[in-house]
Amino acid sequence: MKKLVLVFTLLFSFLGYSQIFNPVKWSSKVEQKSDNEFVLVMDVIIEDEWHLYSQFTPDGGSQPTAFTFKESKGNYQLVGKTKESPYKKVFNDIFEVDEYYFAKKATFKQTIKVTNPKLKTIKVYVEYQVCKEQCIQGDNTFTFTLPEIKKAAVETASDVVTADSSSVALDSSSVESSEVEKNIKEIAPTSAPKEEKKGLWAIFFLAFFGGFAALLTPCVFPMIPMTVSFFTKQSKTKAEGKKNAILYGVSIILIYVILGSLVTGIFGADSLNALSTNVWFNLIFFGLLVFFATSFLGAFEIVLPNSWANKVDQQADRGGFVGILFMALALAIVSFSCTGPIVGTLLVEAASKGGLAPIIGMLGFSSALALPFMLFAMFPGWMNSLPKSGGWLNTVKVSLGFLELALAFKFLSNADLVVQAHLLEREVFLAIWIAIFGTWAVYLFGKLTLPHDSPLVHLSIGRLFMAVFVTIFTIYLIPGLWGAPLKIISGFPPPMTYSESPNGIGTSGGTSTAAIDLPEHAHSGPHGIIAFHDYEDGLAYANKVGKPILLDFTGHACVNCRKMEDFVWSKPEILSLLKDKVVLVSLYVDDKRELPKDEQYVSKETGKEIITIGNKWSDYQITRYKNNAQPYYIILDSDGKDITQQIGYTPDAAVYKKWLEDGISKFKK
C-alpha cells in the first residue's frame, strides 16, 4: 500500500511539472493628468495562492518587481517613483527577512512628463517573480500609446529627475488593455493588512519598553520627585493637582508624537520602507547608532543648547495648559542626553518600517515616559516606594549603550548584504556580537568600570541576575560560529548562506568550502555537495567519473528551492545519494550576470533576447522541458539524455528519495 501511494504521488508530480505556468495576467492603460503629464497604469491579476513581490521587498529574499522605462532620455521624465497598491508583509524564516507581496491583484502607477512633442509610444519593461509551491521568473514589455501632445505644453515643462534608462534591448510586443483591467478596481490604501497592523503593534511595544528604559536613566529618573513636588505645591486642591498631572502627561505624549509626525512628513509614509534596503541609509544610521552608543558608554554627553532650556523654562512660568506644555518641553530638552539616543534609535527602526510606524513608535515611547510622571503626581504617596537615585542609574545607561552598539551592526550588515561585499558575513557579525555582549557581561559583574561609574562595593541581586542572563546569551551565540541556526535572533545576523562556511564547520551535513577538494569549475553547494553552475562543465565531469547528473533548475530568490535544500536534501539518506551517486548541476534562472556579447541571442522559443546567465538557463528549461517553474529536477545520463520524468517541489522526503533511487538504478542498467 505504501509503495502504491509513492507511485501515485510521483505520477501526479510528473503530470504537474511538464507545462508552462502563467499565474499572472497583466494589463495596461494611460491616464492623462494634463497636456504633457500622463500616468502609466499597470494592473495585474494573480491566481489564488500565488504571490507577486513588491518593488520594496528587502534584498536577501524573493525577487522584487522591477520596472525599466525605455528610451526616456530626451523624450520624457519620471515624476517621482513608481507607486504600488498596498502589500502584505510576512517574515520569511527561510531567507530570514521580511517579505512584501501581493495576493490576487496589484496596481502599479508611474507619472511621466513628456518633453518630446513627437513622442507617440512609451515602452516599459517589468521583471518579476511569482511563487506558490514553485517560483516563476517572469517579464513583460508594455507599449503605452499616448494621445497627441501639444508642443507648447512640452516647452513649459519643468525640470524633474530623469530615471536611469540603461537597459537591454527587448521585444516590442505590446500588452493590450483587456477585460482583465475592467475587473480591477482601484486598490485604495485605506486599511492596512493584518500583518502590517501586527508590525505596528510590535513597534508600539518596542517603543513602550524603550520609554521605560529612558525613564531609568540618570537624566530622567531624578526628575520624577522634582516634578511631583512642583505639582503638589502649585495645585490648590487635589483635584487640580490630578488635572495638571494628566495635562502634563498628555503634553509629553503630544511633543513626541509631533516629532514622529515630522519624520513621516519629511520622508513620506510610502517611501520610508524603501530606505531599509538603501546602502547610504544603513551606513549613516550605523554611524549614528555608534555615536549614540559611545555617548551612553560615557565618552561624552549629547546636550541641546542651554539657551533653549532657559527660554522654555521662562515660558513654563506662565501657568495654565501653555505653562504645563512648556514644562513637558523642558523635560524633553533637559533629558535629551539620555532620551535622545533612544528616541533616535526608535525613529531609525520605525523609519525603516515605513507608513505610520514613526508616529506609533513615538506614541509608545512617550506613553511609557509620561505614565509614571502622571501617576506619581496624582498619587504622591507612591513616591515612598521608589528606589533612591544612585549608581544603578548609570549602569542602566551603560547597558543601553551596549545594546545600541550591537544594534548598530545590524544596519552595517544590511548595507553589506545589499552590495554583496561579503565584508560582514555571518561569522564576523556573530564574533562582533559575542565580543559586545561578553564585554557587557564582564561590566555587569563589576570587572570593568567606565566613566561616571560609582565605586562598586557589592553586586545587587538585580545586577547579578542581569549579568548571568547576558552571559547565557553570549554563550548561546558561540555555536553560531560553527553553523548553529540561533533561532532566537533569527533575522538579525546575516543568513546562513551569507557565510564563510554556509553549511557550518564540523557538522555532518557540511564543511568549509576551503576544505573540499573541488574539481575544476565546481563549487561547494548546499550541505557541502559538489555542484556545477554550468551545464557543459557538469556534463564533462559526469562523463569523467561515470555518474548520472541531477539537473537542478533553481533560483537565488526561490524560497521553495531553499526549503528543498534545507529540509529534504539535508536528510542523511538523501544527502548520501546526492554526494556520492550523482553529479549536481544547479542552473540559476535568476543569475543577473551578463553573458559575453558573442553569447547573447534571441530565443527561438519565446522571441526574447537572452542577455544574462539566468536568461540562458530559463530559456533552456522552457525550450527543452516546456516548463518555467522552479525548483525543477531531472536525472540525466552522462551523455545528457533524460532517464527519469521531471519532478518539482517535493517536500515528502520519502517520495523524493524513491525518485532519486529510480533514476540512479536506471543509469546503472
XYZ file of C-alpha atoms in Angstrom:
669
model
C 0.000 0.000 0.000
C 2.832 2.386 0.921
C 4.534 1.690 -2.438
C 1.253 2.364 -4.248
C 0.932 5.761 -2.543
C 4.504 6.616 -3.577
C 3.793 5.637 -7.182
C 0.643 7.773 -7.381
C 2.376 10.713 -5.706
C 5.200 10.556 -8.229
C 2.741 10.163 -11.108
C 0.810 13.289 -10.152
C 4.093 15.141 -9.667
C 5.210 14.225 -13.181
C 1.906 15.297 -14.712
C 2.005 18.619 -12.879
C 5.524 19.675 -13.849
C 5.517 19.500 -17.650
C 3.869 22.740 -18.636
C 4.448 26.493 -18.922
C 2.824 28.240 -15.972
C 1.285 31.697 -16.301
C -0.270 32.560 -12.909
C -0.419 36.317 -13.600
C -2.284 38.374 -16.212
C -1.070 41.900 -16.896
C -2.977 44.761 -18.482
C -2.129 48.413 -19.062
C -3.661 51.816 -19.757
C -2.761 55.512 -19.884
C -4.427 58.230 -17.800
C -3.897 61.863 -18.807
C -3.283 64.388 -16.000
C -2.503 67.491 -18.078
C -1.357 68.445 -21.570
C 2.058 66.895 -21.026
C 1.644 64.697 -17.915
C 0.393 61.124 -18.004
C 0.015 58.216 -15.604
C 1.118 54.811 -16.865
C -1.040 52.207 -15.124
C -0.081 48.530 -14.975
C -2.612 46.167 -13.405
C -2.064 42.518 -12.615
C -4.426 39.702 -11.674
C -2.717 36.947 -9.643
C -4.055 33.416 -9.363
C -5.126 32.173 -5.936
C -2.297 31.204 -3.557
C 0.367 32.735 -5.808
C 2.377 35.758 -4.600
C 3.887 38.610 -6.625
C 6.572 40.560 -4.769
C 6.691 44.298 -4.099
C 9.360 46.617 -5.508
C 10.435 47.199 -1.902
C 10.785 43.628 -0.620
C 14.199 43.566 1.090
C 17.282 42.094 -0.515
C 18.148 38.593 0.566
C 14.614 37.321 -0.003
C 12.396 36.770 -3.030
C 12.943 38.817 -6.185
C 11.318 42.278 -6.141
C 9.267 43.538 -9.074
C 11.405 45.968 -11.095
C 10.468 48.412 -13.873
C 12.738 49.779 -16.626
C 11.424 52.780 -18.571
C 12.862 52.560 -22.070
C 14.394 55.408 -24.086
C 13.345 58.130 -21.655
C 16.294 60.460 -22.386
C 15.105 63.377 -24.498
C 11.550 62.018 -24.634
C 10.050 62.031 -21.157
C 10.921 62.315 -17.488
C 9.701 60.312 -14.497
C 7.824 62.251 -11.813
C 8.595 60.539 -8.517
C 8.810 56.768 -8.068
C 6.527 54.020 -9.294
C 3.640 53.759 -6.837
C 2.019 50.470 -5.938
C -1.086 49.253 -4.154
C -0.824 48.050 -0.522
C 1.139 44.855 0.006
C 1.203 42.218 2.723
C 4.239 41.854 4.940
C 5.333 38.449 6.258
C 8.587 37.230 7.824
C 10.223 34.505 5.723
C 12.035 32.128 8.083
C 13.935 30.530 5.191
C 15.559 33.749 3.945
C 15.317 35.345 7.444
C 13.925 38.647 6.104
C 10.555 40.376 5.927
C 8.945 39.938 2.512
C 6.356 42.234 0.921
C 3.988 40.593 -1.539
C 0.659 40.983 -3.348
C -2.090 38.384 -3.444
C -4.871 38.191 -6.060
C -4.246 41.648 -7.612
C -1.975 44.656 -7.650
C -1.681 48.015 -9.373
C 1.462 49.973 -10.300
C 1.397 53.620 -11.401
C 4.128 55.862 -12.782
C 3.605 59.553 -13.570
C 5.626 60.892 -16.518
C 6.184 64.342 -18.025
C 6.655 64.349 -21.792
C 9.443 66.561 -23.178
C 9.293 65.453 -26.831
C 6.030 66.518 -28.572
C 6.599 63.900 -31.300
C 6.566 61.049 -28.778
C 3.885 58.501 -29.684
C 4.632 55.460 -27.558
C 6.454 54.555 -24.356
C 7.851 51.103 -23.644
C 8.161 49.795 -20.088
C 9.880 46.539 -19.201
C 8.914 44.724 -15.987
C 10.749 41.834 -14.325
C 9.009 39.937 -11.534
C 8.810 36.715 -9.578
C 5.676 34.828 -8.543
C 5.755 31.949 -6.071
C 3.466 29.254 -4.750
C 4.894 25.749 -4.353
C 7.275 26.732 -7.116
C 8.672 30.075 -8.245
C 8.491 31.553 -11.733
C 10.694 34.337 -13.111
C 8.633 36.491 -15.454
C 8.926 39.596 -17.588
C 6.710 41.725 -19.778
C 7.061 44.659 -22.151
C 4.263 47.221 -22.113
C 3.771 49.636 -25.018
C 1.743 52.691 -23.996
C 0.219 54.763 -26.824
C -0.008 58.470 -25.958
C -2.591 60.934 -27.294
C -1.385 63.872 -29.395
C 0.755 66.215 -27.309
C 0.828 69.981 -27.841
C 4.301 71.400 -28.428
C 3.603 74.467 -26.256
C 2.775 72.270 -23.272
C 6.049 70.397 -23.625
C 8.119 73.584 -23.840
C 6.790 74.770 -20.470
C 7.603 71.502 -18.718
C 9.585 71.997 -15.519
C 12.763 70.021 -14.812
C 12.440 66.815 -12.850
C 14.836 63.996 -12.073
C 15.349 61.681 -15.056
C 15.406 57.969 -14.336
C 18.236 55.754 -15.482
C 17.066 54.242 -18.739
C 20.037 51.999 -19.341
C 18.782 48.536 -20.139
C 18.962 45.780 -22.687
C 17.036 45.835 -25.962
C 13.797 43.935 -25.551
C 10.951 42.786 -27.728
C 8.388 45.418 -28.634
C 5.254 43.339 -28.290
C 2.625 45.381 -26.536
C 0.339 44.255 -23.784
C -3.079 45.470 -24.815
C -5.758 46.552 -22.392
C -8.140 43.689 -21.894
C -11.241 42.784 -19.992
C -8.934 41.962 -17.102
C -8.378 45.645 -16.405
C -12.109 46.276 -16.373
C -12.373 43.868 -13.477
C -9.599 45.500 -11.492
C -10.854 48.244 -9.213
C -8.539 50.852 -7.774
C -6.886 49.383 -4.698
C -7.119 52.229 -2.209
C -4.685 52.214 0.728
C -7.471 52.617 3.250
C -6.855 49.688 5.524
C -3.535 48.110 6.398
C -3.159 44.344 6.034
C -3.264 42.282 9.212
C 0.478 41.671 9.017
C 1.149 45.408 8.829
C -1.072 46.032 11.862
C 0.877 43.400 13.781
C 4.052 45.198 12.765
C 2.714 48.482 14.140
C 1.818 46.801 17.432
C 5.355 45.416 17.609
C 6.768 48.923 17.025
C 4.453 50.334 19.718
C 5.524 47.832 22.380
C 9.199 48.072 21.430
C 8.981 51.844 21.805
C 6.956 51.479 25.010
C 9.744 49.446 26.616
C 12.213 51.976 25.228
C 10.319 54.667 27.120
C 10.624 52.716 30.379
C 14.344 52.254 29.710
C 14.713 56.017 29.232
C 12.874 56.546 32.497
C 15.571 54.581 34.349
C 18.432 56.817 33.239
C 20.259 59.465 35.318
C 18.741 62.307 33.276
C 15.097 61.347 33.778
C 14.605 59.308 36.957
C 15.676 62.067 39.418
C 13.199 64.443 37.758
C 10.190 62.413 38.942
C 10.267 63.647 42.584
C 11.050 67.210 41.421
C 8.030 67.215 39.112
C 5.738 65.674 41.720
C 6.876 68.254 44.262
C 6.093 71.075 41.804
C 2.540 69.884 41.129
C 1.896 69.259 44.851
C 2.951 72.801 45.817
C 1.393 74.668 42.876
C -2.010 72.960 42.934
C -4.557 74.450 45.357
C -6.645 71.269 45.564
C -6.068 67.564 44.971
C -8.457 67.656 42.004
C -6.494 70.476 40.390
C -3.241 68.577 41.021
C -4.594 65.476 39.293
C -5.868 67.540 36.351
C -2.492 69.241 35.915
C -0.701 65.894 36.147
C -2.872 64.477 33.362
C -2.265 67.568 31.215
C 1.468 67.210 31.823
C 1.427 63.582 30.671
C -0.669 64.427 27.607
C 1.783 67.238 26.767
C 4.749 64.826 26.878
C 2.923 62.446 24.548
C 1.937 65.308 22.221
C 5.533 66.540 21.876
C 6.936 63.144 20.897
C 4.025 62.268 18.570
C 4.607 65.578 16.758
C 8.256 64.526 16.372
C 7.170 61.207 14.838
C 4.756 63.046 12.530
C 7.559 65.329 11.350
C 9.724 62.318 10.450
C 6.841 60.778 8.494
C 6.027 64.092 6.816
C 9.626 64.850 5.820
C 10.439 61.426 4.372
C 6.962 60.415 3.211
C 4.959 57.497 4.583
C 5.153 55.464 1.368
C 8.886 55.838 0.778
C 10.247 55.164 4.270
C 10.207 51.397 3.943
C 12.339 51.622 0.803
C 15.103 53.079 2.973
C 15.612 49.759 4.724
C 17.488 48.419 1.682
C 19.276 51.670 0.831
C 23.031 51.385 1.345
C 23.548 55.007 2.426
C 20.600 54.924 4.842
C 22.068 51.889 6.573
C 25.630 53.271 6.649
C 24.517 56.648 8.009
C 22.473 55.076 10.773
C 25.235 52.639 11.605
C 27.429 55.671 12.293
C 24.618 57.428 14.156
C 23.972 54.481 16.490
C 27.689 54.052 17.188
C 27.702 57.762 18.095
C 24.711 57.259 20.442
C 26.299 54.154 21.994
C 29.587 55.987 22.612
C 27.658 58.717 24.419
C 25.810 56.208 26.616
C 29.066 54.453 27.484
C 30.327 57.730 28.942
C 32.686 59.255 26.357
C 30.603 62.457 26.107
C 27.072 63.762 26.580
C 24.714 64.858 23.843
C 23.115 68.085 25.047
C 20.954 70.699 23.429
C 21.929 74.392 23.832
C 21.332 75.729 27.375
C 19.617 78.768 25.881
C 16.802 76.516 24.648
C 16.162 75.149 28.127
C 16.276 78.655 29.678
C 13.768 80.076 27.203
C 11.431 77.121 27.645
C 11.750 77.402 31.456
C 10.650 81.038 31.305
C 7.540 80.061 29.316
C 6.737 77.324 31.843
C 6.074 80.016 34.481
C 3.059 81.291 32.535
C 0.724 78.746 34.161
C -2.309 77.029 32.652
C -2.097 74.483 29.840
C 0.515 76.546 27.943
C 2.786 76.578 31.002
C 2.370 72.824 31.523
C 3.109 72.217 27.830
C 6.373 74.148 28.153
C 7.207 72.182 31.310
C 6.903 68.984 29.256
C 9.080 70.527 26.557
C 11.643 71.461 29.217
C 11.715 67.809 30.351
C 12.364 66.689 26.756
C 15.231 69.185 26.353
C 16.892 68.670 29.739
C 16.746 64.856 29.476
C 17.877 64.790 25.847
C 21.346 63.451 26.646
C 19.671 60.219 27.837
C 16.482 60.098 25.780
C 17.975 61.381 22.514
C 19.874 58.186 21.624
C 16.852 56.021 22.486
C 14.472 58.233 20.519
C 16.931 58.320 17.610
C 17.257 54.543 17.564
C 13.494 54.037 17.714
C 12.927 56.532 14.908
C 15.565 54.808 12.770
C 13.960 51.397 13.310
C 10.447 52.784 12.791
C 11.506 54.729 9.685
C 12.780 51.523 8.088
C 9.271 50.019 8.525
C 7.585 52.950 6.798
C 3.987 54.152 6.957
C 2.753 55.351 10.353
C 5.489 53.489 12.242
C 7.391 56.644 13.405
C 4.174 58.138 14.823
C 3.178 54.865 16.505
C 6.721 54.480 17.842
C 6.738 57.918 19.435
C 3.252 57.279 20.854
C 4.552 54.148 22.585
C 7.757 55.805 23.834
C 6.066 58.912 25.189
C 3.250 56.915 26.821
C 5.771 54.928 28.887
C 7.728 58.090 29.709
C 4.664 60.118 30.688
C 2.788 57.452 32.647
C 4.977 57.471 35.825
C 5.031 61.287 35.956
C 1.238 61.338 35.743
C 0.665 58.589 38.315
C 3.151 59.854 40.924
C 1.834 63.403 40.545
C -1.737 62.128 41.030
C -0.772 59.884 43.950
C 2.242 61.476 45.732
C 2.182 58.823 48.456
C 3.543 56.300 45.975
C 6.838 58.190 45.987
C 7.909 56.316 49.110
C 8.072 53.077 47.110
C 10.530 54.472 44.544
C 14.178 53.334 44.836
C 16.698 56.058 45.564
C 18.803 57.538 42.803
C 22.359 56.228 42.649
C 24.983 54.459 40.620
C 22.469 51.911 39.346
C 21.066 54.572 37.012
C 24.413 54.850 35.205
C 24.511 51.042 34.948
C 21.196 51.194 33.083
C 22.569 53.902 30.805
C 25.759 51.941 30.025
C 23.710 48.785 29.371
C 21.650 50.711 26.843
C 24.933 51.760 25.240
C 25.955 48.134 24.707
C 22.539 47.374 23.179
C 22.816 50.410 20.865
C 26.262 49.241 19.741
C 25.005 45.727 18.969
C 22.017 47.097 17.028
C 24.306 49.400 15.010
C 25.947 46.395 13.354
C 22.563 45.232 12.075
C 22.460 48.355 9.883
C 26.052 47.802 8.722
C 25.112 44.212 7.899
C 22.132 45.433 5.837
C 24.426 47.650 3.764
C 26.885 44.795 3.242
C 24.097 42.446 2.137
C 22.738 44.989 -0.369
C 26.092 45.423 -2.145
C 27.131 41.772 -1.548
C 30.583 42.941 -0.384
C 30.969 39.924 1.960
C 32.860 42.085 4.473
C 30.448 41.339 7.318
C 29.496 37.721 6.814
C 27.621 35.726 9.435
C 30.704 34.572 11.366
C 32.159 38.096 11.577
C 28.802 39.533 12.664
C 28.424 36.909 15.396
C 32.018 37.402 16.549
C 31.284 41.130 16.984
C 28.095 40.407 18.932
C 29.877 37.859 21.131
C 32.536 40.489 21.902
C 29.919 43.182 22.683
C 27.694 41.026 24.890
C 30.703 39.356 26.522
C 32.145 42.756 27.453
C 28.725 43.797 28.770
C 28.657 40.690 30.993
C 32.148 41.492 32.336
C 30.945 45.040 33.071
C 27.850 43.833 34.908
C 29.975 41.510 37.047
C 31.937 44.605 38.111
C 35.223 43.605 36.464
C 35.179 46.634 34.174
C 34.443 50.270 35.060
C 33.569 53.127 32.729
C 33.425 56.924 33.136
C 30.699 58.150 35.528
C 30.525 54.759 37.313
C 30.286 54.911 41.113
C 32.605 52.683 43.192
C 31.070 49.187 43.325
C 31.140 47.692 46.831
C 28.931 44.706 46.052
C 26.636 43.411 43.293
C 22.932 43.949 43.740
C 20.678 40.951 43.117
C 19.163 42.636 40.062
C 22.594 43.368 38.557
C 23.742 39.800 39.257
C 20.699 38.298 37.531
C 21.231 40.635 34.571
C 24.919 39.645 34.371
C 24.001 35.944 34.367
C 21.358 36.483 31.669
C 23.792 38.366 29.387
C 26.447 35.669 29.966
C 23.976 32.922 28.993
C 23.045 34.852 25.831
C 26.737 35.302 24.948
C 27.384 31.572 25.341
C 24.272 30.862 23.239
C 25.768 32.896 20.371
C 29.066 30.976 20.245
C 27.820 27.789 18.469
C 26.561 30.066 15.687
C 30.173 30.381 14.551
C 30.011 26.655 13.697
C 26.672 26.761 11.912
C 24.048 26.675 14.703
C 20.808 28.350 13.462
C 20.351 30.684 16.515
C 16.578 30.931 16.023
C 16.149 33.345 18.950
C 17.911 36.098 16.981
C 16.674 34.985 13.560
C 16.661 37.957 11.187
C 19.415 39.904 12.976
C 22.617 38.223 11.740
C 23.161 37.620 8.006
C 21.518 34.397 6.734
C 23.371 31.076 6.825
C 24.015 31.308 3.082
C 25.906 34.596 3.555
C 28.782 32.983 5.359
C 32.387 31.866 5.033
C 31.137 28.311 5.524
C 27.434 28.285 4.528
C 26.843 24.780 5.846
C 28.663 25.103 9.142
C 32.042 23.846 10.292
C 32.407 20.364 11.708
C 28.779 19.345 11.103
C 27.710 16.120 9.456
C 25.982 17.950 6.651
C 28.663 20.375 5.620
C 32.159 21.614 5.778
C 34.224 24.614 4.975
C 34.459 25.447 1.275
C 38.210 25.590 1.577
C 38.308 22.040 2.971
C 36.641 20.456 -0.076
C 38.880 19.195 -2.886
C 36.777 20.690 -5.655
C 37.016 19.585 -9.288
C 37.698 22.270 -11.889
C 34.750 24.671 -12.374
C 32.885 23.133 -9.386
C 31.530 24.902 -6.311
C 30.618 23.846 -2.792
C 26.831 23.579 -2.903
C 24.257 23.093 -0.131
C 25.487 20.802 2.685
C 28.914 20.508 1.056
C 27.616 18.808 -2.107
C 29.953 19.307 -5.062
C 27.924 21.337 -7.586
C 28.396 22.795 -11.055
C 26.695 26.010 -12.174
C 27.294 25.413 -15.870
C 25.661 22.562 -17.771
C 28.612 21.762 -20.052
C 31.084 21.701 -17.151
C 28.826 19.352 -15.179
C 28.295 17.107 -18.206
C 32.052 16.797 -18.784
C 32.659 15.880 -15.139
C 29.817 13.323 -15.149
C 31.423 11.637 -18.171
C 34.767 11.590 -16.390
C 33.508 9.989 -13.168
C 30.766 7.832 -14.735
C 27.832 9.157 -12.693
C 24.354 10.396 -13.635
C 23.523 14.115 -13.495
C 20.928 15.628 -11.184
C 19.868 18.680 -13.197
C 18.520 21.291 -10.786
C 16.742 24.361 -12.188
C 16.770 26.736 -9.241
C 16.993 30.411 -8.242
C 18.757 32.523 -5.652
C 15.398 34.068 -4.690
C 13.374 30.825 -4.851
C 12.069 30.074 -1.361
C 10.877 26.540 -2.122
C 14.252 25.725 -3.675
C 15.794 26.626 -0.297
C 13.136 24.557 1.510
C 14.032 21.507 -0.578
C 17.720 22.007 0.175
C 17.180 22.677 3.892
C 14.552 20.062 4.738
C 14.794 17.331 2.078
C 18.371 17.326 0.790
C 19.636 17.514 4.399
C 18.157 14.102 5.260
C 21.131 11.693 5.731
C 19.658 9.045 3.417
C 19.181 11.644 0.630
C 22.365 13.612 1.280
C 24.487 10.486 0.866
C 22.918 9.885 -2.575
C 23.494 13.495 -3.661
C 27.110 13.440 -2.510
C 28.157 10.011 -3.749
C 25.808 8.792 -6.501
C 25.074 11.811 -8.742
C 26.720 14.937 -10.167
C 24.714 18.009 -9.145
C 24.287 20.683 -11.842
C 22.414 23.701 -10.431
C 21.299 26.214 -13.071
C 20.178 29.545 -11.572
C 17.461 31.146 -13.681
C 17.723 34.472 -11.822
C 21.501 34.914 -12.222
C 21.797 38.580 -13.296
C 25.371 38.379 -14.589
C 25.512 39.409 -18.236
C 26.604 36.935 -20.900
C 29.514 37.881 -23.183
C 28.194 39.788 -26.224
C 29.028 36.934 -28.593
C 26.929 34.526 -26.472
C 23.783 36.672 -26.380
C 20.967 35.605 -28.691
C 17.234 35.779 -29.396
C 15.231 32.800 -28.139
C 13.573 30.766 -30.882
C 11.006 29.580 -28.333
C 9.916 32.909 -26.810
C 11.374 35.539 -29.168
C 13.034 37.308 -26.233
C 16.621 38.471 -26.092
C 18.813 36.295 -23.878
C 21.422 38.565 -22.313
C 22.083 37.195 -18.806
C 23.159 33.812 -17.474
C 19.756 33.490 -15.801
C 18.001 34.213 -19.113
C 20.072 31.448 -20.728
C 19.131 28.742 -18.217
C 15.490 29.842 -18.072
C 15.281 29.663 -21.860
C 16.996 26.248 -21.784
C 14.378 24.959 -19.324
C 11.492 26.364 -21.373
C 12.894 25.133 -24.712
C 13.847 21.624 -23.581
C 11.174 20.853 -20.987
C 8.351 23.288 -21.786
C 8.383 24.381 -18.146
C 9.281 27.651 -16.452
C 8.901 26.907 -12.708
C 11.497 26.248 -10.026
C 12.550 24.044 -8.327
C 12.612 21.535 -11.184
C 14.654 18.318 -11.187
C 15.640 15.773 -13.852
C 18.160 12.916 -13.790
C 20.265 12.584 -16.952
C 22.798 10.027 -18.019
C 26.410 11.071 -18.566
C 25.589 11.864 -22.219
C 22.898 14.338 -21.193
C 19.830 12.201 -22.024
C 16.846 12.155 -19.669
C 16.470 8.890 -17.754
C 13.627 9.975 -15.411
C 10.476 12.002 -15.561
C 10.818 15.537 -14.228
C 9.803 16.389 -10.680
C 9.264 19.701 -8.908
C 8.773 20.816 -5.312
C 8.502 17.553 -3.343
C 8.593 18.146 0.431
C 7.943 14.445 1.118
C 11.483 13.114 1.586
C 10.377 9.501 1.017
C 8.907 10.356 -2.395
C 11.981 12.349 -3.405
C 14.324 9.531 -2.267
C 12.332 6.958 -4.268
C 12.567 9.185 -7.362
C 16.333 9.593 -6.913
C 16.904 5.866 -6.418
C 14.835 5.006 -9.528
C 16.976 7.363 -11.625
C 20.246 6.022 -10.238
C 19.168 2.396 -10.787
C 18.167 3.157 -14.417
C 21.594 4.707 -15.023
C 23.347 1.573 -13.740
C 21.390 -0.600 -16.171
